[in-house]
Every structure is written in C-alpha cells, then in structure tokens.
Tab-separated table of C-alpha atoms in Angstrom:
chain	number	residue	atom	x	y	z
A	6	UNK	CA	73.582	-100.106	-6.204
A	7	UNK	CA	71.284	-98.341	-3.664
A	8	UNK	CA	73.319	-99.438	-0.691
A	9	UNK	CA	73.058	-103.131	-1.138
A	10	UNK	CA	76.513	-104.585	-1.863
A	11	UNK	CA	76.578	-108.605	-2.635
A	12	UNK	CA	79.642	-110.963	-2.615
A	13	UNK	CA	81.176	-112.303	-4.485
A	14	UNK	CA	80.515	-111.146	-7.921
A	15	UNK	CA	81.106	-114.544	-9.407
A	16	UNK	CA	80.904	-117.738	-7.392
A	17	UNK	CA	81.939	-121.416	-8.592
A	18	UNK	CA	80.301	-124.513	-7.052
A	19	UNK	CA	81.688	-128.389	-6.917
A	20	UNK	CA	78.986	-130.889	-7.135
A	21	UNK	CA	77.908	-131.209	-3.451
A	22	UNK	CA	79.356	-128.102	-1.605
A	23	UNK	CA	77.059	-125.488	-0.183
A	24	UNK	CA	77.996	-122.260	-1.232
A	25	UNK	CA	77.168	-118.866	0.896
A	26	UNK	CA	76.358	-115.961	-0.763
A	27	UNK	CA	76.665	-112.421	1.085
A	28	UNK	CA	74.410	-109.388	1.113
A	29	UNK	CA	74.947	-106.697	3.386
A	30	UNK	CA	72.564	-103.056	3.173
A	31	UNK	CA	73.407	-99.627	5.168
A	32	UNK	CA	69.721	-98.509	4.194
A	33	UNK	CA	68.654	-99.578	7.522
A	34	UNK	CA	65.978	-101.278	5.573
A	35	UNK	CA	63.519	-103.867	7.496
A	36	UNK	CA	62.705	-106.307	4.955
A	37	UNK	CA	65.054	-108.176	2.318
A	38	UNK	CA	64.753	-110.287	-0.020
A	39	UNK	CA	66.312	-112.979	-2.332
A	40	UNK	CA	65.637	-113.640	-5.753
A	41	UNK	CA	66.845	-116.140	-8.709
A	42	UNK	CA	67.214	-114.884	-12.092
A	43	UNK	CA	67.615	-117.373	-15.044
A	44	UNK	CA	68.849	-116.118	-18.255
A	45	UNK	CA	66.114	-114.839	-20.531
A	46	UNK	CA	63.205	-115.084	-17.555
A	47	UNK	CA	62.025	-112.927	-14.783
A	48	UNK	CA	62.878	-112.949	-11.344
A	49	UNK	CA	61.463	-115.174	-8.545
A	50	UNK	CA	61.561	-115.259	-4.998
A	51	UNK	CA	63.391	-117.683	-2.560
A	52	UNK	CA	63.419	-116.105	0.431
A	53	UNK	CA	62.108	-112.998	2.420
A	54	UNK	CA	62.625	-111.705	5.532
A	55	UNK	CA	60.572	-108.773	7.444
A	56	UNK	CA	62.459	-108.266	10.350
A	57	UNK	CA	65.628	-110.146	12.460
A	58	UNK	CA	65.353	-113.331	13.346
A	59	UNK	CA	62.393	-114.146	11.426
A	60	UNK	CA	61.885	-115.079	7.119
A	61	UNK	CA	59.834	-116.727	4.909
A	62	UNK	CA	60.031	-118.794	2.347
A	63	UNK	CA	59.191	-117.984	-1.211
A	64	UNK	CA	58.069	-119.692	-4.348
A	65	UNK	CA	61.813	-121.814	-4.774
A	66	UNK	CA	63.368	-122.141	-1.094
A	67	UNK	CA	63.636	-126.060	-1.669
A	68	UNK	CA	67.341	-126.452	-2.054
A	69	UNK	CA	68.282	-122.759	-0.321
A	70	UNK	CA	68.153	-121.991	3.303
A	71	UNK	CA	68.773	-118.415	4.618
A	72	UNK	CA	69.432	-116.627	8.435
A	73	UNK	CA	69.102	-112.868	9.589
A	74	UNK	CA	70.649	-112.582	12.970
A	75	UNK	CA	71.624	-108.561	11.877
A	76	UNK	CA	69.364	-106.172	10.040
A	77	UNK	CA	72.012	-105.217	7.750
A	78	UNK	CA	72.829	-108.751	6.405
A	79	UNK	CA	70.851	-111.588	4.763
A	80	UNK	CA	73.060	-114.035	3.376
A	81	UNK	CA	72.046	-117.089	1.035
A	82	UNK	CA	73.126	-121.002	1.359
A	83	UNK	CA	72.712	-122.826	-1.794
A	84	UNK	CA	72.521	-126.656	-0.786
A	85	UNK	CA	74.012	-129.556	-2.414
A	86	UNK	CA	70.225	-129.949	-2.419
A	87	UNK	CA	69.759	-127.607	-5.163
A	88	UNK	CA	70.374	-129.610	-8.528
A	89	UNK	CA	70.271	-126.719	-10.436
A	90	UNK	CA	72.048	-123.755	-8.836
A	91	UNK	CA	73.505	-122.234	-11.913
A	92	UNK	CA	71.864	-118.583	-11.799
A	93	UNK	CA	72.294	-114.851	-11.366
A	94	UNK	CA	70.927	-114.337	-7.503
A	95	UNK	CA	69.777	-111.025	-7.062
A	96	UNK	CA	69.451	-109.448	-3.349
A	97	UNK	CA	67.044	-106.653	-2.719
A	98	UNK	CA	66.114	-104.523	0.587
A	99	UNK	CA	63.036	-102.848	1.158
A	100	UNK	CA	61.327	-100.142	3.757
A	101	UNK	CA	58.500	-99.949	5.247
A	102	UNK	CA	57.817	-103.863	6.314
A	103	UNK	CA	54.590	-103.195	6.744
A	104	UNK	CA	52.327	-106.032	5.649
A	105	UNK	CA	49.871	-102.923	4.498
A	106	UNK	CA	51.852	-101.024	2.613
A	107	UNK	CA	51.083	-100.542	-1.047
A	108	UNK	CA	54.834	-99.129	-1.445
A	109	UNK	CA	57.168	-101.538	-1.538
A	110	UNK	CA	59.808	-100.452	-4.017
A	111	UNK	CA	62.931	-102.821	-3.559
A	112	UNK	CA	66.189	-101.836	-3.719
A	113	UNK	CA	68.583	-103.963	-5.714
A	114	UNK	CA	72.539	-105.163	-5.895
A	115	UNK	CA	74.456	-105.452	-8.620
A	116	UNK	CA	74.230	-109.840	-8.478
A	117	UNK	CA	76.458	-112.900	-8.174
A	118	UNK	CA	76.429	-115.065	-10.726
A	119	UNK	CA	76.630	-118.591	-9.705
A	120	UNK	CA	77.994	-121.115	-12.022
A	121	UNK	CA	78.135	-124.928	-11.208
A	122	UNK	CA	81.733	-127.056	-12.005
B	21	UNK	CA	50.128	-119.148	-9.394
B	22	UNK	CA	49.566	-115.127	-10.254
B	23	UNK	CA	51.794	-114.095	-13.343
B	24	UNK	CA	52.578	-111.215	-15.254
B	25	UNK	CA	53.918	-111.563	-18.009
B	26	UNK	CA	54.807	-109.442	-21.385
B	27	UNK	CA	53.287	-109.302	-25.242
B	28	UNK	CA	56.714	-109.363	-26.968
B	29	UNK	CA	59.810	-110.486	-25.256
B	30	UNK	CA	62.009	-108.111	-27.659
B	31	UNK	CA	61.518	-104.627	-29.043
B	32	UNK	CA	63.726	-102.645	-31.246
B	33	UNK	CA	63.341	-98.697	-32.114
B	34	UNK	CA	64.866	-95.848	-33.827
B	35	UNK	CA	67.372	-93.600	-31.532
B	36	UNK	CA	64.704	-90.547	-31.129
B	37	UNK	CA	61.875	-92.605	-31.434
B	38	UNK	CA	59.384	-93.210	-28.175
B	39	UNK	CA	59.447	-96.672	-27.064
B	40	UNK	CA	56.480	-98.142	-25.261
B	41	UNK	CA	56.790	-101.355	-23.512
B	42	UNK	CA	53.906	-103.470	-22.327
B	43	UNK	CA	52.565	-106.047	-19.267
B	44	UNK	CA	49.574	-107.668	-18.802
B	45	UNK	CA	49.130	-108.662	-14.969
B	46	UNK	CA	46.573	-111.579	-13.646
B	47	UNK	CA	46.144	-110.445	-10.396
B	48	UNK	CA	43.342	-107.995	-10.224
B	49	UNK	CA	43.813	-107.290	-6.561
B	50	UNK	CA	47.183	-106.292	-6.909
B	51	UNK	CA	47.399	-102.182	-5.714
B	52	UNK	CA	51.171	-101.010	-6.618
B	53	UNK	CA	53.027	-101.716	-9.751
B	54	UNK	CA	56.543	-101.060	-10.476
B	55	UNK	CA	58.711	-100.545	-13.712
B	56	UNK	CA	62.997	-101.980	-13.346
B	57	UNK	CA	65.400	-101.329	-16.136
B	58	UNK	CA	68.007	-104.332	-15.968
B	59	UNK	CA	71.760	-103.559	-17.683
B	60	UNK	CA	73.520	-106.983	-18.455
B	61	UNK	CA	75.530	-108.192	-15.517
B	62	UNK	CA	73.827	-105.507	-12.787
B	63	UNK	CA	70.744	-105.453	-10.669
B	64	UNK	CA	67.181	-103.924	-11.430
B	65	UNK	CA	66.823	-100.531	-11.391
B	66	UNK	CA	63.262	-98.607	-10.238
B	67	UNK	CA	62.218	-96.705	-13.023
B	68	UNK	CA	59.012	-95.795	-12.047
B	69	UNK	CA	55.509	-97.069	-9.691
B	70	UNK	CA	52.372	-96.610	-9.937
B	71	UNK	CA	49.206	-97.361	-7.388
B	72	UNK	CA	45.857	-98.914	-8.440
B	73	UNK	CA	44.040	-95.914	-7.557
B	74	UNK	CA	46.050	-93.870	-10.439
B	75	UNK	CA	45.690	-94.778	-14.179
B	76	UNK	CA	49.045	-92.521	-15.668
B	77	UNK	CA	52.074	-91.341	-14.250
B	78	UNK	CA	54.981	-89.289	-15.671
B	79	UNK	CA	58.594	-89.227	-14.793
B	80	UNK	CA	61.459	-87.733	-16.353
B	81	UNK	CA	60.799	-89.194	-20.002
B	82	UNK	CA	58.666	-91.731	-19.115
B	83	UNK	CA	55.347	-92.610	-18.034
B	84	UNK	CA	53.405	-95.411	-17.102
B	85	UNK	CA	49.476	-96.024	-17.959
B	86	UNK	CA	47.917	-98.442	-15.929
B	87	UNK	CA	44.392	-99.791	-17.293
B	88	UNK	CA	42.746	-102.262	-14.646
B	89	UNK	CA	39.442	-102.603	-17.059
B	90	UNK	CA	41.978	-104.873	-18.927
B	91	UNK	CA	44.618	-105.347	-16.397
B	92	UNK	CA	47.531	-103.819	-18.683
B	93	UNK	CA	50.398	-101.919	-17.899
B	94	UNK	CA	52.307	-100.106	-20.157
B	95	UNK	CA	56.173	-98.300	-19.951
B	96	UNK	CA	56.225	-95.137	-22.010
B	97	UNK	CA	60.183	-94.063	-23.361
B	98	UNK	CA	60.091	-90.590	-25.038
B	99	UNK	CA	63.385	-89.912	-27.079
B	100	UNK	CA	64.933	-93.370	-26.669
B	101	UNK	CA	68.542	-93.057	-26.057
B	102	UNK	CA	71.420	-95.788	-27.007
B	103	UNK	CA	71.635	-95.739	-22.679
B	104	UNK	CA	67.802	-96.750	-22.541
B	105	UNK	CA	69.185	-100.445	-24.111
B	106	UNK	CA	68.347	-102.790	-21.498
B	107	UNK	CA	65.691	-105.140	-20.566
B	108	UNK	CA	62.561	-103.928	-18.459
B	109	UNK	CA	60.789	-105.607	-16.062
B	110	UNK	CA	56.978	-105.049	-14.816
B	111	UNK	CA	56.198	-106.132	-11.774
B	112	UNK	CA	53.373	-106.387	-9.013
B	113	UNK	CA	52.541	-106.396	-5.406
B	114	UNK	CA	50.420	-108.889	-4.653
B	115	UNK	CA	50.466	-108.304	-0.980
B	116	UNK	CA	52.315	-109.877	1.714
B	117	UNK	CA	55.243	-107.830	0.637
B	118	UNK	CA	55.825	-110.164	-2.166
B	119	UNK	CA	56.015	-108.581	-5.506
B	120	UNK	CA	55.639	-110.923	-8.708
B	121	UNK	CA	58.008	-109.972	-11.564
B	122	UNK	CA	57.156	-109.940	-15.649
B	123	UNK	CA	59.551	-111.937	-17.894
B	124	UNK	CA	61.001	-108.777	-19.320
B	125	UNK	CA	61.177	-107.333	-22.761
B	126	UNK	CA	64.551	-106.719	-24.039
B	127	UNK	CA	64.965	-103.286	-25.582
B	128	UNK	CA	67.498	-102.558	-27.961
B	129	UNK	CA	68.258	-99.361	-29.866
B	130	UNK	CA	69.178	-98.981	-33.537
B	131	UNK	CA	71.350	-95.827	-34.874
C-alpha cells in the first residue's frame, strides 16, 4: 500500500467511546490526509495536514478531531460526537506540500473499516 | 460545493473488449486530474494523472482524454482483463491541496 500502513483493519465502536484510528507512512511525505468512504459513494475529506504540528479541517471534521506531533503519523479520533461513524476511513500521504503544486498524487492504505455496536 | 461526479455508476464489458469510463468535473479551474482503481476492502490505487494544459495521456493500456471545452474526463481500458474489475474513481485538484473525488463507476467484467 505505497508505504502507508493503517490500524486496525477492522475497528468496533460502543455508543459513546472515541475510537483512535492509526496511520503511520515511511514515504517521508509532508502532507496527509484523511478521508471517509461510505459504501457505494466517493471519498471525502475530514482532515489534512501540510506539515507537523499544523492541519486543517475538511468538508466533515464535525465529530473527528486529529494531531500530527511526527511526520510519519496522523492518527484519527472519531468522537462520541460523530452519530454516524460507521465507514471505511481511508488515510493517504502526499509530497510536495506545496500549496502550488499541480501534482498532488496521494498515496493510499489499504482502510479500516469502522463499524458501530 | 465543487463536484465531480460520473454518467453511469456501473459498467459491464466483454473480457477483450476496451472499457472507457467517464467524469464530468464542475470546477473549471481545477489544473490536475487523477484516475484510482479501488479493489473491495483495499485503498485507491493511482492509475493515471493528467494536467489541464494536456488533453490525452497514455499509460500502459490506458489513457485518459481530458476535454475542458466540456469539462469531461474520460478513463480509457484497452483489453479489459477479469483483474481490471474494480471501481474507478476520477478525481480533481481544486487547489489548496485538496482534491475532490467522483462517486465511482463500478466495473465489472463478463467471460
């Protein structure tokens, strides 16, 4: 999977527990990314982050938070706050960061699939 | 917000047979498109990219033709193979390092 290894592969979640989701890349890639993939529907963004210490949110962060104190890790917090958590999350990796860059092919792992008890 | 989204959400073809996929895109200041191939159960894939400044590419058996007249992209299979069975995603930058993803059209391969 392009260097990008996420954790678990399947993940189970009790009504109001937060739930951490791991992605760790050796691409020594800047940027990475989080996205949400629904069965049958394309993927969208929660989170994105350029460099350390700093990300932004996407187009569905309510309910998610995220941190990026290493460049090789990004991990993903899925709040009791999110009502509706059951979803594939896919985590990507990208380089260059640069804001002007027309090239920004991610880099993908192979998922966890979160499923709500 | 900006969407890109797909004529036909499934698409079935002969083994041998080219496949062409399609995307129409509503950003018309996007610059960089990219093709995924998603297997059940893994990740995207990059198939292939394309700038704005380019209207055709070729890879190895496929190609993508980008027409910006009509903002259209299109995925190009020659010789579809059982292994091409998956469901590909279009997908464009729309700047800030954010790229917008297409709903996907499944693609499935009869013997």
């Amino acid at each position: 999977d392009g260097g990008i290894t996420q954790s678990p592969k399947y993940l189970f979640r009790k009504e109001g527990q937060n739930v951490t989701l791991s992605c760790e890349q050796n691409l020594n890639h800047d940027a990475m990314y989080w996205y949400r993939q629904d069965p049958g529907q394309g993927l969208r963004l929660i989170y994105y982050s350029q460099i350390v210490n700093d990300f932004q949110k996407g187009d569905i962060a309510e309910g998610y938070s995220v941190s990026r104190e290493k460049k090789e890790s990004f991990p993903l917090t899925v709040t009791s706050a999110q009502k509706n958590p059951t979803a594939f999350y896919l985590c990507a990796s990208s380089s260059p960061p640069g804001l002007r860059t027309s090239n920004e092919k991610l880099f993908f792992g192979s998922g966890t699939q979160l499923s709500v008890l | 917000g900006e969407s890109v989204g797909l004529h036909l959400p499934t698409l079935s073809v002969q083994e041998g047979d080219n496949s062409i996929i399609n995307c129409a895109y509503s950003n018309s200041a996007s610059d960089y498109f990219i093709w995924y191939k998603q297997e059940s159960g893994k990740g995207p894939q990059f198939i292939i990219d394309i700038r704005s400044n380019m209207d055709k590419r070729q890879g190895q058996r496929v190609t993508v033709l980008l027409n910006k007249t009509v903002k259209h992209l299109s995925l190009q299979i020659a010789a579809t193979q059982p292994g091409d069975s998956a469901v590909y995603f279009c997908a464009e930058n729309i700047g800030a390092q954010k790229l917008v993803f297409g709903q996907g059209t499944r693609l499935t391969i009869n013997p």
